[in-house]
GROMACS .gro file of C-alpha atoms in nm:
model
  239
    1UNK     CA    1   0.324   0.435  -0.119
    2UNK     CA    2   0.279   0.090   0.044
    3UNK     CA    3   0.545  -0.153   0.137
    4UNK     CA    4   0.434  -0.383  -0.150
    5UNK     CA    5   0.513  -0.080  -0.373
    6UNK     CA    6   0.880  -0.040  -0.235
    7UNK     CA    7   0.940  -0.392  -0.233
    8UNK     CA    8   0.836  -0.412  -0.580
    9UNK     CA    9   1.063  -0.148  -0.681
   10UNK     CA   10   1.380  -0.288  -0.498
   11UNK     CA   11   1.310  -0.633  -0.643
   12UNK     CA   12   1.274  -0.485  -0.972
   13UNK     CA   13   1.622  -0.365  -0.930
   14UNK     CA   14   1.778  -0.702  -0.755
   15UNK     CA   15   1.643  -0.935  -1.017
   16UNK     CA   16   1.859  -0.779  -1.327
   17UNK     CA   17   2.152  -0.723  -1.083
   18UNK     CA   18   2.139  -1.096  -0.986
   19UNK     CA   19   2.140  -1.187  -1.362
   20UNK     CA   20   2.404  -0.946  -1.482
   21UNK     CA   21   2.620  -1.038  -1.195
   22UNK     CA   22   2.590  -1.415  -1.293
   23UNK     CA   23   2.638  -1.344  -1.673
   24UNK     CA   24   2.960  -1.172  -1.598
   25UNK     CA   25   3.097  -1.454  -1.377
   26UNK     CA   26   2.986  -1.715  -1.624
   27UNK     CA   27   3.162  -1.486  -1.927
   28UNK     CA   28   3.482  -1.451  -1.732
   29UNK     CA   29   3.475  -1.074  -1.684
   30UNK     CA   30   3.603  -1.107  -1.323
   31UNK     CA   31   3.685  -0.737  -1.236
   32UNK     CA   32   3.331  -0.653  -1.345
   33UNK     CA   33   3.188  -0.947  -1.185
   34UNK     CA   34   3.345  -0.845  -0.819
   35UNK     CA   35   3.196  -0.512  -0.854
   36UNK     CA   36   2.861  -0.607  -0.983
   37UNK     CA   37   2.850  -0.853  -0.698
   38UNK     CA   38   2.927  -0.629  -0.430
   39UNK     CA   39   2.663  -0.404  -0.540
   40UNK     CA   40   2.405  -0.677  -0.592
   41UNK     CA   41   2.487  -0.831  -0.236
   42UNK     CA   42   2.414  -0.497  -0.082
   43UNK     CA   43   2.101  -0.459  -0.273
   44UNK     CA   44   1.948  -0.822  -0.224
   45UNK     CA   45   2.031  -0.821   0.136
   46UNK     CA   46   1.863  -0.465   0.171
   47UNK     CA   47   1.543  -0.609   0.025
   48UNK     CA   48   1.538  -0.897   0.243
   49UNK     CA   49   1.592  -0.662   0.547
   50UNK     CA   50   1.331  -0.452   0.444
   51UNK     CA   51   1.080  -0.738   0.426
   52UNK     CA   52   1.211  -0.889   0.765
   53UNK     CA   53   1.167  -0.535   0.959
   54UNK     CA   54   0.842  -0.450   0.790
   55UNK     CA   55   0.704  -0.825   0.917
   56UNK     CA   56   0.849  -0.758   1.299
   57UNK     CA   57   0.709  -0.390   1.296
   58UNK     CA   58   0.355  -0.510   1.183
   59UNK     CA   59   0.346  -0.714   1.487
   60UNK     CA   60   0.450  -0.421   1.696
   61UNK     CA   61   0.206  -0.209   1.560
   62UNK     CA   62  -0.106  -0.449   1.622
   63UNK     CA   63   0.049  -0.497   1.974
   64UNK     CA   64   0.064  -0.137   2.044
   65UNK     CA   65  -0.304  -0.079   1.896
   66UNK     CA   66  -0.433  -0.353   2.137
   67UNK     CA   67  -0.235  -0.167   2.446
   68UNK     CA   68  -0.350   0.192   2.363
   69UNK     CA   69  -0.703   0.119   2.251
   70UNK     CA   70  -0.916  -0.166   2.237
   71UNK     CA   71  -0.827  -0.326   1.893
   72UNK     CA   72  -0.953  -0.666   1.888
   73UNK     CA   73  -0.696  -0.941   1.983
   74UNK     CA   74  -0.786  -1.138   1.669
   75UNK     CA   75  -0.548  -0.924   1.462
   76UNK     CA   76  -0.257  -1.074   1.659
   77UNK     CA   77  -0.420  -1.435   1.655
   78UNK     CA   78  -0.405  -1.388   1.276
   79UNK     CA   79  -0.074  -1.227   1.280
   80UNK     CA   80   0.094  -1.545   1.435
   81UNK     CA   81  -0.112  -1.756   1.232
   82UNK     CA   82   0.021  -1.560   0.916
   83UNK     CA   83   0.387  -1.619   1.059
   84UNK     CA   84   0.317  -1.974   1.113
   85UNK     CA   85   0.196  -2.016   0.759
   86UNK     CA   86   0.423  -1.824   0.544
   87UNK     CA   87   0.763  -1.916   0.457
   88UNK     CA   88   0.876  -1.525   0.383
   89UNK     CA   89   1.053  -1.476   0.666
   90UNK     CA   90   1.270  -1.753   0.710
   91UNK     CA   91   1.301  -1.742   0.317
   92UNK     CA   92   1.436  -1.384   0.336
   93UNK     CA   93   1.682  -1.486   0.603
   94UNK     CA   94   1.841  -1.764   0.409
   95UNK     CA   95   1.810  -1.547   0.088
   96UNK     CA   96   2.036  -1.285   0.235
   97UNK     CA   97   2.270  -1.559   0.398
   98UNK     CA   98   2.292  -1.744   0.054
   99UNK     CA   99   2.417  -1.414  -0.131
  100UNK     CA  100   2.654  -1.336   0.139
  101UNK     CA  101   2.809  -1.686   0.148
  102UNK     CA  102   2.832  -1.677  -0.256
  103UNK     CA  103   3.039  -1.350  -0.231
  104UNK     CA  104   3.284  -1.469   0.081
  105UNK     CA  105   3.332  -1.797  -0.124
  106UNK     CA  106   3.408  -1.579  -0.421
  107UNK     CA  107   3.679  -1.366  -0.248
  108UNK     CA  108   3.788  -1.576   0.035
  109UNK     CA  109   3.747  -1.925  -0.129
  110UNK     CA  110   4.050  -1.971  -0.286
  111UNK     CA  111   4.257  -1.877   0.020
  112UNK     CA  112   4.054  -2.115   0.221
  113UNK     CA  113   4.116  -2.393  -0.024
  114UNK     CA  114   3.811  -2.410  -0.227
  115UNK     CA  115   3.794  -2.416  -0.613
  116UNK     CA  116   3.614  -2.140  -0.812
  117UNK     CA  117   3.370  -2.408  -0.916
  118UNK     CA  118   3.238  -2.393  -0.536
  119UNK     CA  119   3.178  -2.045  -0.564
  120UNK     CA  120   3.004  -2.093  -0.905
  121UNK     CA  121   2.768  -2.327  -0.764
  122UNK     CA  122   2.680  -2.147  -0.446
  123UNK     CA  123   2.627  -1.824  -0.684
  124UNK     CA  124   2.385  -2.001  -0.918
  125UNK     CA  125   2.202  -2.160  -0.603
  126UNK     CA  126   2.165  -1.816  -0.439
  127UNK     CA  127   2.026  -1.703  -0.755
  128UNK     CA  128   1.763  -1.949  -0.766
  129UNK     CA  129   1.682  -1.919  -0.406
  130UNK     CA  130   1.653  -1.534  -0.398
  131UNK     CA  131   1.428  -1.536  -0.718
  132UNK     CA  132   1.201  -1.784  -0.513
  133UNK     CA  133   1.247  -1.587  -0.222
  134UNK     CA  134   1.118  -1.255  -0.374
  135UNK     CA  135   0.797  -1.430  -0.521
  136UNK     CA  136   0.723  -1.567  -0.168
  137UNK     CA  137   0.792  -1.244  -0.012
  138UNK     CA  138   0.555  -1.048  -0.274
  139UNK     CA  139   0.281  -1.275  -0.193
  140UNK     CA  140   0.336  -1.253   0.192
  141UNK     CA  141   0.346  -0.864   0.195
  142UNK     CA  142   0.006  -0.829  -0.009
  143UNK     CA  143  -0.145  -1.083   0.253
  144UNK     CA  144   0.010  -0.889   0.534
  145UNK     CA  145  -0.118  -0.544   0.368
  146UNK     CA  146  -0.470  -0.688   0.380
  147UNK     CA  147  -0.442  -0.768   0.760
  148UNK     CA  148  -0.310  -0.409   0.827
  149UNK     CA  149  -0.569  -0.252   0.637
  150UNK     CA  150  -0.834  -0.395   0.830
  151UNK     CA  151  -0.684  -0.328   1.151
  152UNK     CA  152  -0.632   0.043   0.997
  153UNK     CA  153  -1.001   0.054   0.942
  154UNK     CA  154  -1.108  -0.081   1.292
  155UNK     CA  155  -0.862   0.180   1.465
  156UNK     CA  156  -1.043   0.473   1.262
  157UNK     CA  157  -1.366   0.306   1.371
  158UNK     CA  158  -1.269   0.327   1.715
  159UNK     CA  159  -1.130   0.667   1.685
  160UNK     CA  160  -1.450   0.808   1.537
  161UNK     CA  161  -1.617   0.655   1.833
  162UNK     CA  162  -1.398   0.815   2.101
  163UNK     CA  163  -1.428   1.156   1.924
  164UNK     CA  164  -1.809   1.120   1.925
  165UNK     CA  165  -1.797   1.046   2.309
  166UNK     CA  166  -1.557   1.350   2.365
  167UNK     CA  167  -1.269   1.127   2.445
  168UNK     CA  168  -0.925   1.154   2.349
  169UNK     CA  169  -0.684   0.864   2.304
  170UNK     CA  170  -0.315   0.887   2.472
  171UNK     CA  171  -0.073   0.910   2.206
  172UNK     CA  172   0.217   1.029   2.406
  173UNK     CA  173   0.320   0.706   2.605
  174UNK     CA  174   0.698   0.773   2.649
  175UNK     CA  175   0.902   0.487   2.500
  176UNK     CA  176   1.071   0.247   2.750
  177UNK     CA  177   1.412   0.351   2.850
  178UNK     CA  178   1.556  -0.034   2.880
  179UNK     CA  179   1.429  -0.100   2.520
  180UNK     CA  180   1.579   0.199   2.388
  181UNK     CA  181   1.917   0.105   2.564
  182UNK     CA  182   1.932  -0.248   2.421
  183UNK     CA  183   1.841  -0.124   2.069
  184UNK     CA  184   2.095   0.148   2.089
  185UNK     CA  185   2.360  -0.121   2.203
  186UNK     CA  186   2.266  -0.353   1.945
  187UNK     CA  187   2.305  -0.059   1.670
  188UNK     CA  188   2.642   0.034   1.797
  189UNK     CA  189   2.769  -0.337   1.730
  190UNK     CA  190   2.578  -0.369   1.420
  191UNK     CA  191   2.710  -0.072   1.212
  192UNK     CA  192   3.061  -0.250   1.207
  193UNK     CA  193   2.920  -0.517   1.015
  194UNK     CA  194   2.968  -0.334   0.664
  195UNK     CA  195   3.323  -0.214   0.799
  196UNK     CA  196   3.407  -0.602   0.858
  197UNK     CA  197   3.279  -0.707   0.532
  198UNK     CA  198   3.492  -0.454   0.336
  199UNK     CA  199   3.806  -0.536   0.538
  200UNK     CA  200   3.747  -0.917   0.535
  201UNK     CA  201   3.572  -0.987   0.204
  202UNK     CA  202   3.664  -0.728  -0.036
  203UNK     CA  203   3.995  -0.606   0.069
  204UNK     CA  204   4.106  -0.960   0.231
  205UNK     CA  205   4.203  -0.883   0.566
  206UNK     CA  206   4.382  -0.547   0.475
  207UNK     CA  207   4.217  -0.317   0.740
  208UNK     CA  208   4.448  -0.042   0.658
  209UNK     CA  209   4.262  -0.008   0.322
  210UNK     CA  210   3.932   0.076   0.500
  211UNK     CA  211   3.812   0.356   0.639
  212UNK     CA  212   3.688   0.389   1.014
  213UNK     CA  213   3.453   0.671   0.915
  214UNK     CA  214   3.155   0.683   0.931
  215UNK     CA  215   3.130   0.370   1.151
  216UNK     CA  216   3.331   0.453   1.491
  217UNK     CA  217   3.102   0.790   1.485
  218UNK     CA  218   2.757   0.600   1.452
  219UNK     CA  219   2.896   0.336   1.684
  220UNK     CA  220   2.990   0.617   1.942
  221UNK     CA  221   2.669   0.787   1.911
  222UNK     CA  222   2.468   0.473   1.972
  223UNK     CA  223   2.669   0.398   2.252
  224UNK     CA  224   2.615   0.744   2.414
  225UNK     CA  225   2.232   0.691   2.362
  226UNK     CA  226   2.224   0.335   2.502
  227UNK     CA  227   2.428   0.448   2.810
  228UNK     CA  228   2.199   0.732   2.866
  229UNK     CA  229   1.907   0.540   2.841
  230UNK     CA  230   2.039   0.258   3.052
  231UNK     CA  231   2.114   0.507   3.315
  232UNK     CA  232   1.748   0.646   3.294
  233UNK     CA  233   1.600   0.300   3.305
  234UNK     CA  234   1.806   0.227   3.630
  235UNK     CA  235   1.731   0.537   3.800
  236UNK     CA  236   1.312   0.492   3.703
  237UNK     CA  237   1.376   0.113   3.886
  238UNK     CA  238   1.524   0.252   4.179
  239UNK     CA  239   1.255   0.506   4.229
   0.00000   0.00000   0.00000
């Protein structure tokens, strides 16, 4: 399956969830609205995150293709032009932020002095923005897939040429320890975001009602990986 298929399936779940959450809120079914809103926010943010990660990974894959094999640099130029012309990346980011902002205004808005009307307007704006974002993201993913297919065809041609010459490409390049350390440390702090969302938004500051598990184990594991990778990076730099 391709990314467009995963995105399509996720968006088909997210769109009805957005509309159902809006309907429940406008009809006054607040308890169901809160539950549906939480599920919808997680789903919508997940869809946008999937798109953003895929865009970033695409660039990384093409750079690795140019580094390990003689993949034409025109693909990276086209990818940069793709990001410059397409609005999917910023729209995905704002779509995720809008749905989170609507949820925060719904839960913490009254305590901050905002009327329910502000939450309603923010929620409706988030629905419109996300429906528009899904359309742009689908178009961008299709265009990006065409670029990836062309790069894959060229890489296959390079592999066939190497095989005909009896050469074997080196796929076993070890990962950069410094990059692994930075990524692990980012993960160690990022895993606390769902915990903070539950504690601050869902339970309105009642931290005792939110379990520290599995966030503390995930954070500790990432910290260990980050520290080990950082030690390896420093040892390599000294040598």
